[in-house]
Amino acid sequence: MSKKEESQKSPKLTVAQVIEYCKNDLGITFKLMDEEKAKNFLQKHNYFFRLKQYCSTCSERTKSGKYLGLDFGHLVELSTIDMFLRKILLKMTIDLEHYLKVKLVNDCQNNPADDGYEVVQEFLAKEKRVKDELQKGSWLAGYSGNDFERYLAAPAVWNFVEMITFYDFTSFFAFYYKFFRSESEYTKRFDSIRRIRNACAHNVCMLCSFKPVQNFKNDAEASFELLEAKVGGNPGTVSSLMKVPLLNDFVVMLSIYTKLVTSPQVKELTLKEVKEFFDGRMVYRKDYFEQMPDIKNAYRFARSVLDYYSGKAKA
């Protein structure tokens, strides 16, 4: 093992040792949540490696390695908000996947130049990996009521979309419209949807940073729309916050959701749920974050964007 590998190894700590590490090495206090409750939380609900990802969201670190004004309660509260947020956003991305499939199948059915089979064969000829995955038949171990094996020899658009992963579906979606020399406004925005879906599905900590990422390619179309509608603050604020990947992707998802989902009831109920979360559980302990401008600015921006797209959904 190299010296670099050795230096990256951290010691295994018991929960009691984690508490001491927080106090002595990281400068984390236990005022909002006392040590006994913190121990109980780490034993029953979460683990510190995960909680530690929220440290930089709340505080700056000194040269000595300690965080300023950071309490264990801040980390617990952010992790709790994050959990509920992931559940809501995952539900929305599942809706988007469904309605993208509905759109594609309908476009296929209404396209006289499409027999439903050729475009799939062309896609599989181009994407050998997808074809190999189909041949393995791994989806057969799932819960589907269809016997997909009988469609393997000649899959059609309407059954093919049920046989592939979301990532492969978005590739096929883009391929379909290019194959028929047409365009879809959604194709170029799939990166944002995939990032949110993957983060939610793989239980990634989403609220670990609200710092702009300078080399991040934000969605110019969404940024322009917000600026034109005077939503989210002044141009400098909008441009900066759209460089935060989570906020950019949240904006893009709301934009697509309000356009693509064709059920008024689904849209209304979902957006109502998101609003109730933003106005309820998300701000339940807002006093914890009064001295944390990055968190406050991100919340105000996301909340104003939510109002804007909710209004468009009703129009």
Tab-separated table of C-alpha atoms in Angstrom:
chain	number	residue	atom	x	y	z
A	1	MET	CA	0.000	0.000	0.000
A	2	SER	CA	1.383	3.421	-0.972
A	3	LYS	CA	1.839	6.283	1.500
A	4	LYS	CA	-0.948	8.153	-0.275
A	5	GLU	CA	-3.333	5.226	0.200
A	6	GLU	CA	-2.344	4.976	3.860
A	7	SER	CA	-2.985	8.691	4.410
A	8	GLN	CA	-6.477	8.373	2.950
A	9	LYS	CA	-7.487	5.644	5.393
A	10	SER	CA	-9.505	6.879	8.349
A	11	PRO	CA	-9.759	4.976	11.621
A	12	LYS	CA	-12.874	3.046	12.549
A	13	LEU	CA	-14.693	4.853	15.334
A	14	THR	CA	-17.466	3.835	17.683
A	15	VAL	CA	-20.444	6.176	18.012
A	16	ALA	CA	-19.017	7.559	21.274
A	17	GLN	CA	-15.694	8.195	19.532
A	18	VAL	CA	-17.492	9.922	16.641
A	19	ILE	CA	-19.050	12.356	19.125
A	20	GLU	CA	-15.617	13.132	20.584
A	21	TYR	CA	-14.165	13.533	17.090
A	22	CYS	CA	-16.931	15.993	16.224
A	23	LYS	CA	-16.223	18.084	19.317
A	24	ASN	CA	-12.441	17.960	19.452
A	25	ASP	CA	-11.388	17.755	15.797
A	26	LEU	CA	-14.230	19.427	13.900
A	27	GLY	CA	-15.465	21.979	16.424
A	28	ILE	CA	-19.063	20.765	16.125
A	29	THR	CA	-21.269	21.715	19.073
A	30	PHE	CA	-24.201	19.842	20.595
A	31	LYS	CA	-26.581	22.620	21.589
A	32	LEU	CA	-29.433	22.065	19.122
A	33	MET	CA	-29.155	18.327	19.713
A	34	ASP	CA	-27.425	17.066	22.829
A	35	GLU	CA	-24.864	14.287	22.825
A	36	GLU	CA	-27.219	11.553	24.035
A	37	LYS	CA	-29.764	12.301	21.293
A	38	ALA	CA	-26.928	12.520	18.763
A	39	LYS	CA	-25.678	9.077	19.812
A	40	ASN	CA	-29.174	7.668	19.469
A	41	PHE	CA	-29.499	9.236	16.003
A	42	LEU	CA	-26.199	7.703	14.859
A	43	GLN	CA	-27.117	4.300	16.265
A	44	LYS	CA	-30.617	4.108	14.789
A	45	HIS	CA	-31.072	6.546	11.920
A	46	ASN	CA	-27.889	7.546	10.098
A	47	TYR	CA	-24.079	7.353	10.084
A	48	PHE	CA	-21.536	10.125	10.385
A	49	PHE	CA	-19.760	9.729	7.035
A	50	ARG	CA	-23.045	10.656	5.410
A	51	LEU	CA	-23.862	13.502	7.797
A	52	LYS	CA	-20.403	14.983	7.371
A	53	GLN	CA	-21.179	15.761	3.732
A	54	TYR	CA	-23.488	18.548	4.942
A	55	CYS	CA	-20.779	20.303	6.963
A	56	SER	CA	-19.604	22.542	4.149
A	57	THR	CA	-23.210	23.486	3.342
A	58	CYS	CA	-23.543	25.073	6.771
A	59	SER	CA	-20.117	26.372	7.642
A	60	GLU	CA	-16.644	27.417	6.586
A	61	ARG	CA	-13.677	25.457	7.866
A	62	THR	CA	-10.750	27.155	9.578
A	63	LYS	CA	-7.094	26.376	8.936
A	64	SER	CA	-7.134	24.209	12.028
A	65	GLY	CA	-9.824	22.040	10.424
A	66	LYS	CA	-12.675	23.135	12.671
A	67	TYR	CA	-16.032	24.422	11.465
A	68	LEU	CA	-17.389	27.770	12.597
A	69	GLY	CA	-20.819	27.882	14.220
A	70	LEU	CA	-21.695	24.324	13.221
A	71	ASP	CA	-23.934	22.237	15.443
A	72	PHE	CA	-24.778	18.559	15.131
A	73	GLY	CA	-28.443	19.577	14.943
A	74	HIS	CA	-27.740	21.433	11.683
A	75	LEU	CA	-26.490	18.218	10.086
A	76	VAL	CA	-29.416	16.147	11.323
A	77	GLU	CA	-31.955	18.699	10.104
A	78	LEU	CA	-30.402	18.970	6.636
A	79	SER	CA	-30.227	15.183	6.306
A	80	THR	CA	-33.914	14.929	7.230
A	81	ILE	CA	-34.973	17.594	4.729
A	82	ASP	CA	-32.796	15.896	2.121
A	83	MET	CA	-34.536	12.559	2.685
A	84	PHE	CA	-38.011	14.015	2.125
A	85	LEU	CA	-36.818	16.039	-0.876
A	86	ARG	CA	-35.390	12.959	-2.587
A	87	LYS	CA	-38.683	11.104	-2.179
A	88	ILE	CA	-40.667	13.928	-3.767
A	89	LEU	CA	-38.250	14.502	-6.636
A	90	LEU	CA	-37.990	10.783	-7.389
A	91	LYS	CA	-41.766	10.617	-7.682
A	92	MET	CA	-41.665	13.502	-10.157
A	93	THR	CA	-38.935	11.904	-12.286
A	94	ILE	CA	-40.959	8.672	-12.431
A	95	ASP	CA	-43.913	10.709	-13.692
A	96	LEU	CA	-41.677	12.292	-16.317
A	97	GLU	CA	-40.417	8.912	-17.487
A	98	HIS	CA	-43.998	7.702	-17.904
A	99	TYR	CA	-45.179	10.741	-19.855
A	100	LEU	CA	-42.089	10.732	-22.067
A	101	LYS	CA	-42.975	7.151	-23.002
A	102	VAL	CA	-46.583	8.141	-23.610
A	103	LYS	CA	-45.408	10.911	-25.930
A	104	LEU	CA	-43.009	8.688	-27.849
A	105	VAL	CA	-45.516	5.871	-28.342
A	106	ASN	CA	-48.174	8.334	-29.490
A	107	ASP	CA	-45.763	9.993	-31.913
A	108	CYS	CA	-44.908	6.542	-33.267
A	109	GLN	CA	-48.586	5.644	-33.695
A	110	ASN	CA	-49.312	8.897	-35.496
A	111	ASN	CA	-46.239	8.765	-37.728
A	112	PRO	CA	-47.100	7.199	-41.127
A	113	ALA	CA	-43.387	6.785	-41.894
A	114	ASP	CA	-42.865	4.627	-38.802
A	115	ASP	CA	-43.824	0.944	-38.714
A	116	GLY	CA	-42.673	0.774	-35.071
A	117	TYR	CA	-39.967	-1.817	-35.763
A	118	GLU	CA	-37.307	-0.424	-38.082
A	119	VAL	CA	-36.276	2.415	-35.776
A	120	VAL	CA	-35.764	-0.033	-32.903
A	121	GLN	CA	-33.631	-2.341	-35.048
A	122	GLU	CA	-31.519	0.594	-36.203
A	123	PHE	CA	-31.046	1.724	-32.619
A	124	LEU	CA	-30.020	-1.762	-31.469
A	125	ALA	CA	-27.602	-2.061	-34.390
A	126	LYS	CA	-25.972	1.148	-33.188
A	127	GLU	CA	-26.145	0.336	-29.465
A	128	LYS	CA	-24.693	-3.167	-29.123
A	129	ARG	CA	-24.613	-2.947	-25.338
A	130	VAL	CA	-28.386	-2.405	-25.146
A	131	LYS	CA	-28.951	-5.363	-27.456
A	132	ASP	CA	-26.738	-7.553	-25.267
A	133	GLU	CA	-28.664	-6.490	-22.163
A	134	LEU	CA	-31.929	-7.421	-23.842
A	135	GLN	CA	-30.590	-10.848	-24.747
A	136	LYS	CA	-29.645	-11.484	-21.102
A	137	GLY	CA	-33.284	-11.026	-20.199
A	138	SER	CA	-32.535	-9.568	-16.759
A	139	TRP	CA	-35.879	-7.745	-16.680
A	140	LEU	CA	-37.693	-11.086	-16.570
A	141	ALA	CA	-36.887	-11.325	-12.859
A	142	GLY	CA	-38.970	-8.226	-12.218
A	143	TYR	CA	-42.662	-7.654	-11.595
A	144	SER	CA	-43.909	-7.085	-15.115
A	145	GLY	CA	-46.986	-8.967	-16.210
A	146	ASN	CA	-45.722	-9.197	-19.787
A	147	ASP	CA	-43.658	-12.042	-21.192
A	148	PHE	CA	-41.081	-9.815	-22.895
A	149	GLU	CA	-39.097	-12.784	-24.142
A	150	ARG	CA	-41.525	-13.233	-27.021
A	151	TYR	CA	-40.739	-9.720	-28.280
A	152	LEU	CA	-36.962	-10.184	-28.372
A	153	ALA	CA	-36.732	-11.185	-32.028
A	154	ALA	CA	-38.551	-8.077	-33.208
A	155	PRO	CA	-39.195	-5.476	-30.514
A	156	ALA	CA	-41.485	-2.575	-31.419
A	157	VAL	CA	-41.443	0.933	-30.013
A	158	TRP	CA	-44.444	0.306	-27.738
A	159	ASN	CA	-42.930	-2.729	-26.011
A	160	PHE	CA	-39.268	-1.767	-26.366
A	161	VAL	CA	-39.688	1.275	-24.091
A	162	GLU	CA	-40.827	-1.102	-21.318
A	163	MET	CA	-37.779	-3.339	-21.736
A	164	ILE	CA	-34.953	-0.847	-21.229
A	165	THR	CA	-33.509	1.319	-18.456
A	166	PHE	CA	-34.300	5.000	-18.154
A	167	TYR	CA	-30.818	5.895	-19.399
A	168	ASP	CA	-31.238	3.727	-22.484
A	169	PHE	CA	-34.747	5.047	-22.976
A	170	THR	CA	-33.518	8.654	-23.101
A	171	SER	CA	-30.910	7.588	-25.672
A	172	PHE	CA	-33.585	5.875	-27.737
A	173	PHE	CA	-35.900	8.883	-27.377
A	174	ALA	CA	-33.213	11.153	-28.840
A	175	PHE	CA	-32.389	8.610	-31.546
A	176	TYR	CA	-36.049	8.281	-32.549
A	177	TYR	CA	-36.561	11.942	-33.402
A	178	LYS	CA	-33.215	12.205	-35.125
A	179	PHE	CA	-34.014	9.092	-37.165
A	180	PHE	CA	-37.198	10.694	-38.458
A	181	ARG	CA	-35.510	14.075	-38.891
A	182	SER	CA	-37.684	15.816	-36.352
A	183	GLU	CA	-36.990	17.478	-33.032
A	184	SER	CA	-38.167	17.196	-29.452
A	185	GLU	CA	-37.740	20.063	-27.023
A	186	TYR	CA	-37.017	17.595	-24.217
A	187	THR	CA	-34.004	15.765	-25.649
A	188	LYS	CA	-31.403	18.408	-24.919
A	189	ARG	CA	-32.557	18.649	-21.292
A	190	PHE	CA	-32.264	14.995	-20.349
A	191	ASP	CA	-28.974	15.462	-18.471
A	192	SER	CA	-30.755	17.403	-15.736
A	193	ILE	CA	-33.495	14.798	-15.373
A	194	ARG	CA	-31.002	11.930	-15.279
A	195	ARG	CA	-28.896	13.664	-12.638
A	196	ILE	CA	-31.873	14.219	-10.334
A	197	ARG	CA	-33.292	10.747	-10.934
A	198	ASN	CA	-29.955	9.052	-10.267
A	199	ALA	CA	-29.258	11.126	-7.167
A	200	CYS	CA	-32.683	10.274	-5.737
A	201	ALA	CA	-32.665	6.609	-6.721
A	202	HIS	CA	-29.140	6.058	-5.371
A	203	ASN	CA	-29.846	7.982	-2.169
A	204	VAL	CA	-27.180	10.619	-2.794
A	205	CYS	CA	-26.896	13.591	-0.418
A	206	MET	CA	-28.357	16.371	-2.550
A	207	LEU	CA	-28.069	19.293	-0.139
A	208	CYS	CA	-24.317	18.998	0.351
A	209	SER	CA	-23.434	22.214	-1.494
A	210	PHE	CA	-25.049	25.411	-2.730
A	211	LYS	CA	-21.847	26.888	-4.126
A	212	PRO	CA	-21.837	27.785	-7.850
A	213	VAL	CA	-19.736	25.419	-9.963
A	214	GLN	CA	-18.038	27.591	-12.546
A	215	ASN	CA	-17.417	24.897	-15.162
A	216	PHE	CA	-20.965	23.516	-14.797
A	217	LYS	CA	-23.011	23.859	-17.989
A	218	ASN	CA	-26.306	25.228	-16.768
A	219	ASP	CA	-29.504	25.262	-18.835
A	220	ALA	CA	-29.396	28.487	-20.846
A	221	GLU	CA	-33.017	28.178	-21.949
A	222	ALA	CA	-34.283	27.925	-18.371
A	223	SER	CA	-32.037	30.765	-17.231
A	224	PHE	CA	-33.318	33.027	-19.996
A	225	GLU	CA	-36.923	32.141	-19.173
A	226	LEU	CA	-36.472	33.078	-15.511
A	227	LEU	CA	-34.680	36.308	-16.363
A	228	GLU	CA	-37.347	37.291	-18.878
A	229	ALA	CA	-40.097	36.581	-16.330
A	230	LYS	CA	-38.124	38.357	-13.570
A	231	VAL	CA	-38.199	35.259	-11.360
A	232	GLY	CA	-35.559	34.285	-8.825
A	233	GLY	CA	-33.904	37.644	-8.284
A	234	ASN	CA	-31.724	39.979	-10.305
A	235	PRO	CA	-29.741	38.698	-13.314
A	236	GLY	CA	-26.556	38.229	-11.302
A	237	THR	CA	-28.355	36.180	-8.645
A	238	VAL	CA	-30.128	33.989	-11.189
A	239	SER	CA	-26.945	33.391	-13.176
A	240	SER	CA	-25.042	32.448	-10.030
A	241	LEU	CA	-27.703	30.135	-8.590
A	242	MET	CA	-28.229	28.381	-11.917
A	243	LYS	CA	-24.581	27.350	-11.624
A	244	VAL	CA	-25.569	25.233	-8.622
A	245	PRO	CA	-26.324	21.827	-10.223
A	246	LEU	CA	-29.224	20.934	-7.919
A	247	LEU	CA	-30.967	24.271	-8.422
A	248	ASN	CA	-30.435	24.203	-12.187
A	249	ASP	CA	-31.807	20.677	-12.427
A	250	PHE	CA	-34.763	21.519	-10.169
A	251	VAL	CA	-35.682	24.411	-12.478
A	252	VAL	CA	-35.371	22.269	-15.600
A	253	MET	CA	-37.443	19.472	-14.096
A	254	LEU	CA	-40.253	21.857	-13.137
A	255	SER	CA	-40.149	23.381	-16.613
A	256	ILE	CA	-40.460	19.989	-18.299
A	257	TYR	CA	-42.968	18.653	-15.775
A	258	THR	CA	-45.468	21.456	-16.295
A	259	LYS	CA	-45.251	21.056	-20.083
A	260	LEU	CA	-45.080	17.289	-20.473
A	261	VAL	CA	-47.459	15.862	-17.881
A	262	THR	CA	-50.867	15.880	-19.570
A	263	SER	CA	-52.981	14.937	-16.548
A	264	PRO	CA	-54.196	18.107	-14.777
A	265	GLN	CA	-54.910	16.079	-11.647
A	266	VAL	CA	-51.396	14.592	-11.486
A	267	LYS	CA	-49.830	18.000	-11.979
A	268	GLU	CA	-52.056	19.715	-9.451
A	269	LEU	CA	-51.589	17.109	-6.717
A	270	THR	CA	-47.833	16.832	-7.244
A	271	LEU	CA	-47.164	20.559	-7.252
A	272	LYS	CA	-49.392	20.925	-4.200
A	273	GLU	CA	-47.326	18.298	-2.396
A	274	VAL	CA	-44.078	20.051	-3.318
A	275	LYS	CA	-45.412	23.408	-2.128
A	276	GLU	CA	-46.646	21.962	1.153
A	277	PHE	CA	-43.208	20.451	1.730
A	278	PHE	CA	-41.459	23.754	0.960
A	279	ASP	CA	-43.815	25.698	3.216
A	280	GLY	CA	-44.018	23.064	5.938
A	281	ARG	CA	-41.361	20.492	6.820
A	282	MET	CA	-38.590	22.242	4.919
A	283	VAL	CA	-38.875	25.398	7.033
A	284	TYR	CA	-39.935	23.700	10.270
A	285	ARG	CA	-36.608	24.661	11.860
A	286	LYS	CA	-35.705	27.609	9.651
A	287	ASP	CA	-34.230	29.412	12.670
A	288	TYR	CA	-31.350	26.892	12.528
A	289	PHE	CA	-30.174	28.444	9.272
A	290	GLU	CA	-30.725	32.174	9.856
A	291	GLN	CA	-26.973	32.809	9.720
A	292	MET	CA	-26.386	30.676	6.615
A	293	PRO	CA	-26.943	32.837	3.507
A	294	ASP	CA	-26.221	30.095	0.958
A	295	ILE	CA	-29.066	27.971	2.304
A	296	LYS	CA	-31.465	30.899	2.644
A	297	ASN	CA	-30.738	32.188	-0.871
A	298	ALA	CA	-31.143	28.725	-2.383
A	299	TYR	CA	-34.484	28.262	-0.628
A	300	ARG	CA	-35.856	31.661	-1.719
A	301	PHE	CA	-34.780	31.022	-5.305
A	302	ALA	CA	-36.278	27.509	-5.465
A	303	ARG	CA	-39.500	28.674	-3.811
A	304	SER	CA	-39.994	31.524	-6.297
A	305	VAL	CA	-39.298	29.173	-9.204
A	306	LEU	CA	-41.870	26.732	-7.812
A	307	ASP	CA	-44.485	29.502	-7.707
A	308	TYR	CA	-43.663	30.541	-11.262
A	309	TYR	CA	-44.027	27.096	-12.824
A	310	SER	CA	-47.061	26.246	-10.688
A	311	GLY	CA	-48.719	29.346	-12.122
A	312	LYS	CA	-47.845	28.281	-15.655
A	313	ALA	CA	-49.320	24.836	-15.005
A	314	LYS	CA	-52.686	26.424	-14.163
A	315	ALA	CA	-52.665	28.806	-17.138
